[in-house]
Amino acid sequence: MSTATAQALANLAAASELLAAATAALSDPGLSAGHAACFGLLLETLGAGQSRAQIEAAHALRRTGAHKLDQPSLHAAAQAGADPTMDHFAAAEGRTTAGRTAFRSARSFMQDWLDIPRSTAHDRLIQADCLIGGVDESGAPTEPWLEDLAEDFADPALDPRLLAATALKLHSTRKDLPAGAAGAEQKQRLQSDARQLMHSEPKSARKHIATMVAQVKAGKRPLKALLDEVGLFRRGTRRGLIEYILRVLPSQAAAIEAHFASTGNPATQAGDRQGLQEAEGEFTGDPGEGWDDEATKPDWAREGNTDPPGPDPDLGAEPDADAQPDPEAGAEPDAAGTAGAAGEPAPAWEDLKPERRRLIGLMALLLKDHRANNAAESNRAGLATAQVSIILDYEKMLSGAPRYAVSSSGLGFSPGELRAAMCNAGIYPVILNGRSLPLDLGRTQRLFTKAQGRTIRAAYRGCAYPGCAMPVERCELDHLDAWEKGGCTDIHSASLCCPVHHVERHCGLFHAVKIPGCRPMVLLPPDLDPDQQLRINTYFMTPEEALAAEDLAQRMTAQWRAGQLDVDIVEP
């Protein structure tokens, strides 16, 4: 037996004991905030190392044929795990048998002897195939299926968790890739694009890689084949609810997403929370929130109060633009949807699941009286006219590219779908150049017009902060040239931020960067980005757009560092 191997196992056992002892000590209620931050950082580093070790262990179990160990060897290994001493490790080297074995394969060994869930064992073996290599029927080692990602996996400085998840995604396309050289070329292109996304913007990489895999699995299908499968399908009753499945074209999905965005925004008439709650009451019989009981009346309206009514300070005050959002606003309610403890009020309607709010908005739309004399009804909550912005890439359109249009929610359009969509009301075309800048800038004034706001939201799609997933409808227009300092309200000097990152930018926690002839970018603080790269949030882009945006950011960064680019790092 190798002494180095036994010592490594002893070190692993000691590390487990040290981790348990450290966790117990750091669970002290008196732990300082700084030490808590160090605790979290070190544990995440350990978690990354453990993920790598688990895949290496799965590969070792299969490579060595550990599932063929005889019963005495299995007993010795179990004893070494319970009492990890050098003597026990020496006795646990084990022997494999060529006869009948207790386990059929490495996966069954992991599932039944190590108590690893079947799906987890399956995934780890696939990840080992892709990132380390496999074993053929004769027991000879095979090359890793994803050679480029295998190089990254061997680098201990890189987090293996994103690599492992990406390997699973790409491996799922193996049956959808064409045979021969064409399939190998497509696999290499997928691997190369995924690798670039993971290195440049890991926060958005999972989303873009999932989209690339979905595109491979979907393939190029004719419109007739797609139309044969679209529709609204009734699945039946389950747990007291009626289930439906909705399958639509991307152009149809854009209108649905726009309606969801309207009902999800409490600042719009369609998304008014009080109105949506009252609309729900029409279906459930719950009258909603009114003045039908004393608890819901304001103080001045309650019985016995003789004071004259005065202005309600909560209703009369203007919202604070720089206020931080309530961190509890997105909390999920309890399973019953009611107060968690006796005497506590029920959760506000804003705290309920967005899926429920979308359903109420959709039902209100379906039951709307569409007669011309029903103008009052059109102002009800949930009744939104879907406004879909379609972004056309001018240079791609001129070059005859097969796809040059995408909705503001990131859904791609074929030329046929685009022509059909442009004939409908509520569609706003926005023409962009190769650097994602609107070509028609409009005129300057103090506040952004609706047309300017629509163009900015269509061009940038969401919050500017890298990795932020706040949708564009919940973001705020941001002046990069302060009006009070002589700046102009112009599209090329505007950005888009969610309420949280809008406040953070004005507090100096990160900087917006203006670049001549290019969209604004972001410069993160050195503690978050030691390399100080110019960055673009690619979360709401298609994978192709994300790769192009990352390439643009890298080129702008290189020119900036070489002194070839005059950038303006915007002051808070």
Coordinates of C-alpha atoms in Angstrom, one line a residue, residues 169-170 172-173 176 186 190 206-221 543-544:
K169 CA -26.0 20.5 -20.0
L170 CA -23.7 19.9 -23.0
S172 CA -27.5 16.2 -22.8
T173 CA -27.1 17.2 -26.4
D176 CA -29.2 15.7 -30.9
Q186 CA -21.0 21.6 -33.5
L190 CA -20.9 24.7 -28.2
R206 CA -26.0 29.2 -16.8
K207 CA -28.9 31.0 -18.5
H208 CA -27.1 31.4 -21.8
I209 CA -25.7 27.9 -21.9
A210 CA -29.2 26.5 -21.1
T211 CA -30.6 28.5 -24.1
M212 CA -27.8 27.2 -26.4
V213 CA -28.6 23.6 -25.4
A214 CA -32.4 24.2 -25.9
Q215 CA -31.6 25.6 -29.4
V216 CA -29.6 22.5 -30.3
K217 CA -32.4 20.2 -29.1
A218 CA -35.1 22.2 -30.9
G219 CA -33.2 22.3 -34.2
K220 CA -34.4 24.0 -37.3
R221 CA -38.0 23.0 -37.5
P543 CA -26.3 33.5 -26.2
E544 CA -25.1 35.0 -29.5

